[in-house]
Coordinates of C-alpha atoms in Angstrom, one line a residue:
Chain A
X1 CA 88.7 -0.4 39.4
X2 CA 90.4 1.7 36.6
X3 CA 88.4 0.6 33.8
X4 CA 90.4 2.6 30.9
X5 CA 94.4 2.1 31.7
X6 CA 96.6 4.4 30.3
X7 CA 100.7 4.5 29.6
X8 CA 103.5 5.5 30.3
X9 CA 102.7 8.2 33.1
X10 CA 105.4 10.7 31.8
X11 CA 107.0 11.1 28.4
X12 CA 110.3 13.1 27.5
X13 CA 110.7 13.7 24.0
X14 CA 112.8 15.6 21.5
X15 CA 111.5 18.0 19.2
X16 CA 110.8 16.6 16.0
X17 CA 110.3 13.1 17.5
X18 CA 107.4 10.9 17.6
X19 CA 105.4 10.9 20.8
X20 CA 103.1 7.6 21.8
X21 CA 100.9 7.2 24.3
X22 CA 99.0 4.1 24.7
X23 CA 95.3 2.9 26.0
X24 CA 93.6 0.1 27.2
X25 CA 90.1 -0.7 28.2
X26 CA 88.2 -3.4 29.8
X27 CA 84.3 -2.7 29.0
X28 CA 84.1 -4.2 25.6
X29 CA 80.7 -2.1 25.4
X30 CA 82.9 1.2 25.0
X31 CA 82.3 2.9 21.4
X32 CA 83.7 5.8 21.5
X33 CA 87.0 6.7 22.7
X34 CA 87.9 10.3 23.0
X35 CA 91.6 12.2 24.2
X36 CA 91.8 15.4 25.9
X37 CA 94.2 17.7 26.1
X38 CA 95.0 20.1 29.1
X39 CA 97.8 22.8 29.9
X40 CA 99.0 23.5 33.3
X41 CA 96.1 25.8 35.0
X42 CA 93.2 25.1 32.2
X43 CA 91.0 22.4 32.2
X44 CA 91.0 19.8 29.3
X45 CA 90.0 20.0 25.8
X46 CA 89.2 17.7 22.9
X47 CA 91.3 16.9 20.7
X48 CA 90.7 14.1 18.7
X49 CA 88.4 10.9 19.2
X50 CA 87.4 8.1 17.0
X51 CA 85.0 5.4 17.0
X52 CA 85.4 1.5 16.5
X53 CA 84.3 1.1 13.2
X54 CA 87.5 2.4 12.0
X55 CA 91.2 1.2 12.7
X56 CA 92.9 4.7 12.1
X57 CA 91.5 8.2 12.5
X58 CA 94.0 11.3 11.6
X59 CA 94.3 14.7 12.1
X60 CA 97.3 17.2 11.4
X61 CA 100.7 15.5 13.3
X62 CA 97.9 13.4 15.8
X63 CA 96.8 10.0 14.9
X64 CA 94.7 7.6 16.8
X65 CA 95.2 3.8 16.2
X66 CA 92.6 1.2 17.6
X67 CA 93.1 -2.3 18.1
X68 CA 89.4 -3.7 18.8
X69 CA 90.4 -7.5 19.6
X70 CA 93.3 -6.0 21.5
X71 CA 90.9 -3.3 23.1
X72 CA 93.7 -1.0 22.9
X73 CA 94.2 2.5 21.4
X74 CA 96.9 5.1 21.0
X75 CA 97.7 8.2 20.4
X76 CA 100.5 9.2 18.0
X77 CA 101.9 13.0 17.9
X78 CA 104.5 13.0 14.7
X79 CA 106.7 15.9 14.8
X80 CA 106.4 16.8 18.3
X81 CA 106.7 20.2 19.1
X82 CA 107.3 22.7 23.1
X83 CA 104.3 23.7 22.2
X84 CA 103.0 20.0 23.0
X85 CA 103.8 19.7 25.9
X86 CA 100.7 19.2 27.5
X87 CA 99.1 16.3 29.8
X88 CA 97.3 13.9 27.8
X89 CA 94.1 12.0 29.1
X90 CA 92.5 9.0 27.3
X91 CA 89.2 8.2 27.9
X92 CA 86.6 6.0 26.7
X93 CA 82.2 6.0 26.5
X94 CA 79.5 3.7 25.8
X95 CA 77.2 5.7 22.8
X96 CA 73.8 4.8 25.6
X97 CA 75.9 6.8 28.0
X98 CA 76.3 10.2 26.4
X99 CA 78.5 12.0 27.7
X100 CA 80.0 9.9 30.7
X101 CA 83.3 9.6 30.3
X102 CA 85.9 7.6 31.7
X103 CA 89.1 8.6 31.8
X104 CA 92.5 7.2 32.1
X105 CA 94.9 8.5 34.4
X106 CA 97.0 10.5 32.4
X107 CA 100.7 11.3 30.8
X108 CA 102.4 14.6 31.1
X109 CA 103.9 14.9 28.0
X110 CA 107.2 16.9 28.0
X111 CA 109.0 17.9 24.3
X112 CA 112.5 19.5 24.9
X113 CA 113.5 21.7 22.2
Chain B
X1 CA 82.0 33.3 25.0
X2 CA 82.1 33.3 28.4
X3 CA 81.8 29.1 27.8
X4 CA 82.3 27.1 31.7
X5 CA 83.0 29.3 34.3
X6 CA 83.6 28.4 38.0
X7 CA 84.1 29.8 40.8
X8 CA 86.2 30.2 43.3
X9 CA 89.3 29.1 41.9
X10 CA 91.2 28.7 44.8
X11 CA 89.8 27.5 48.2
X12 CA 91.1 26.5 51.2
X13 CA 89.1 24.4 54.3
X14 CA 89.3 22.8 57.7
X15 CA 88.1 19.4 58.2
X16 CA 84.2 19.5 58.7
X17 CA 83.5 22.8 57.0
X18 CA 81.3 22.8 54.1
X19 CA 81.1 24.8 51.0
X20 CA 79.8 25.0 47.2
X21 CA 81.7 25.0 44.2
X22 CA 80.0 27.4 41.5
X23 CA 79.9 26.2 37.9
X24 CA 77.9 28.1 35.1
X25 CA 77.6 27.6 31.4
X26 CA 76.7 30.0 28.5
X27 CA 76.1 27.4 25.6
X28 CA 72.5 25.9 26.6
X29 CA 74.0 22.6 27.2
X30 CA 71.6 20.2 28.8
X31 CA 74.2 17.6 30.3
X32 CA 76.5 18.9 32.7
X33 CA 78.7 17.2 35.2
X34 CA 81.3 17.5 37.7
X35 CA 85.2 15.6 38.2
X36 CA 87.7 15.7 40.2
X37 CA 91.4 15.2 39.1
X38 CA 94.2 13.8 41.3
X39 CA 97.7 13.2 40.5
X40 CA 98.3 9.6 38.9
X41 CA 94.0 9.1 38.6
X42 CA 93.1 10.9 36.3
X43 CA 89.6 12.6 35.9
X44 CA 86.9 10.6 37.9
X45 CA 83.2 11.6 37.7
X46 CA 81.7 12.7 40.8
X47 CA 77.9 13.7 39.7
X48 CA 76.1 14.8 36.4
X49 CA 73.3 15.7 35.1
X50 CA 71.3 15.4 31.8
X51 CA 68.7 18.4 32.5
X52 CA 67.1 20.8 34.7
X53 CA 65.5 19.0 37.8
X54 CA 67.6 15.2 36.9
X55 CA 71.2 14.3 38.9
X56 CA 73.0 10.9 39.0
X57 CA 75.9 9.8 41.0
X58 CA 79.0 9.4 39.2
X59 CA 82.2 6.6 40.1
X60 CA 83.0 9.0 43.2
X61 CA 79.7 10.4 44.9
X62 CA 80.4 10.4 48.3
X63 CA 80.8 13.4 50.6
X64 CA 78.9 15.2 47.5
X65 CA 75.8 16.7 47.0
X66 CA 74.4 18.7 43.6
X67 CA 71.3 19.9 42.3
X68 CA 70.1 21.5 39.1
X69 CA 67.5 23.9 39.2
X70 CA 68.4 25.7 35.6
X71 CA 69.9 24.4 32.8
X72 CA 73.0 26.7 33.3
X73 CA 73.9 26.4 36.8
X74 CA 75.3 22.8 38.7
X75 CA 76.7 23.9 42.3
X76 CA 78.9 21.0 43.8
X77 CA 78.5 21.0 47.5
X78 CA 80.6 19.4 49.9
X79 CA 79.0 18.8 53.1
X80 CA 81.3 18.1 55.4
X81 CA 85.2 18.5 54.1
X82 CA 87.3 16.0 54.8
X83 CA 91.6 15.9 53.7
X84 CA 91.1 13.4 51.1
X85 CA 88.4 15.7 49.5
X86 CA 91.7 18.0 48.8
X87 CA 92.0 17.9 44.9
X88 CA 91.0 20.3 41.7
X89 CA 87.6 20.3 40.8
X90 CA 86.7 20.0 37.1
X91 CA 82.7 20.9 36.1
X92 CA 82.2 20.1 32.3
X93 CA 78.9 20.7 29.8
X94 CA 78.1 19.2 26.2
X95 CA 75.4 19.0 24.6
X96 CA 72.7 15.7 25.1
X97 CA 72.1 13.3 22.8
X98 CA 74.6 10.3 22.5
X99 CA 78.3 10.3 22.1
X100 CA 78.6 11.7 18.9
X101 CA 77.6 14.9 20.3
X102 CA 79.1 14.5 23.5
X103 CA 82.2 17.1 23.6
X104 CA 82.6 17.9 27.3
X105 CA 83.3 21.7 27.2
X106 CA 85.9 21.9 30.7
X107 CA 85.6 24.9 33.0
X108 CA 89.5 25.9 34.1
X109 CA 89.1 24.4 37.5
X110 CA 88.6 24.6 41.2
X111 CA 92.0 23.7 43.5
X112 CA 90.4 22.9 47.2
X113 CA 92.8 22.3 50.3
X114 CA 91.1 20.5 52.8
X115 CA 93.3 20.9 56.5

């Protein structure tokens, strides 16, 4: 079973516009919930993570929300940018796990200029 | 920085033919593991491993087999492909040591056609 769900699958936005892409998780043992990155032909890359002692976590034009009761995160990319366009993945650990992540099933992430 | 590198990038099988997927890292990462990413699942682990000599099945292990005799190579192997095995192949390295350390460093990927 999909243990982190993710949402919508694509996205179309304008440049300049906000983009949102939304989380949710099931293993109420998760602390630390990561997203990736990745453009066509590369594999994925970090971009921003936060942990669950914290409701808000930013960086530049991307912002992560948690909701722990909700056990529900998002990502938020303010000004969206072509250069954006990218496919998202959300993904979720447990700190006795390391490094095994699990990952949601992604949203390609188009910004029209 | 050379970082993950696998190889081939581009395969293509018949049903029942086996092969390995190459993955090397540069950055002395002990934990190393392998996904594979199909359209509308995302990135599912297959195998990983925290160190030389130590592997453990992932959510999607069957079909699979690896093994880790340094700390910078993890070949994938599939034994015997089958069409549903058809997807791109992800191995990924971080350092060991709980999450906080845990940035999985991706190779660019490994597209397999299974026939």
């Amino acid at each position: 079973q999909q243990q982190v769900k993710q949402s919508p699958q694509s996205l179309i936005v304008q440049k300049g516009g906000i983009s949102i892409i939304n989380c949710a998780y099931e293993n109420t043992a998760f602390d630390y919930f990561p997203w990736y990155q990745q453009f066509p032909g590369k594999g994925p890359a970090l971009l921003i993570a936060i942990r669950p002692d914290v409701s808000e976590k930013k960086e530049g034009r991307f912002t992560i929300s948690f909701n722990k009761s909700a056990k529900q995160f998002s990502l938020h990319i303010m000004d969206s940018q072509p250069g954006d366009s990218a496919t998202y993945f959300c993904a979720a650990a447990r700190e006795t796990s390391g490094s095994r992540l699990t990952f949601g099933e992604g949203t390609q992430l188009t910004v029209n200029p | 920085n050379a970082g993950v590198t696998q190889t081939p990038k581009f395969q293509v099988l018949k049903t029942g033919q086996s092969m390995t997927l190459q993955c090397a890292q540069d950055m002395n990462h002990e934990y190393m593991s392998w996904y594979r990413q199909d359209p509308g699942m995302g990135l599912r682990l297959i195998h990983y491993s925290v160190g030389a000599g130590i592997t453990d099945q992932g959510e999607v292990p069957n079909g699979y087999n690896v093994s880790r005799s340094t700390t910078e190579d993890f070949p994938l192997r599939l034994l015997s492909a089958a069409p549903s095995q058809t997807s791109v192949y992800f191995c990924a390295s971080s350092y060991w040591g709980g999450v906080s350390t845990g940035e999985l460093f991706f190779g660019e990927g490994s597209r397999l056609t299974v026939l």
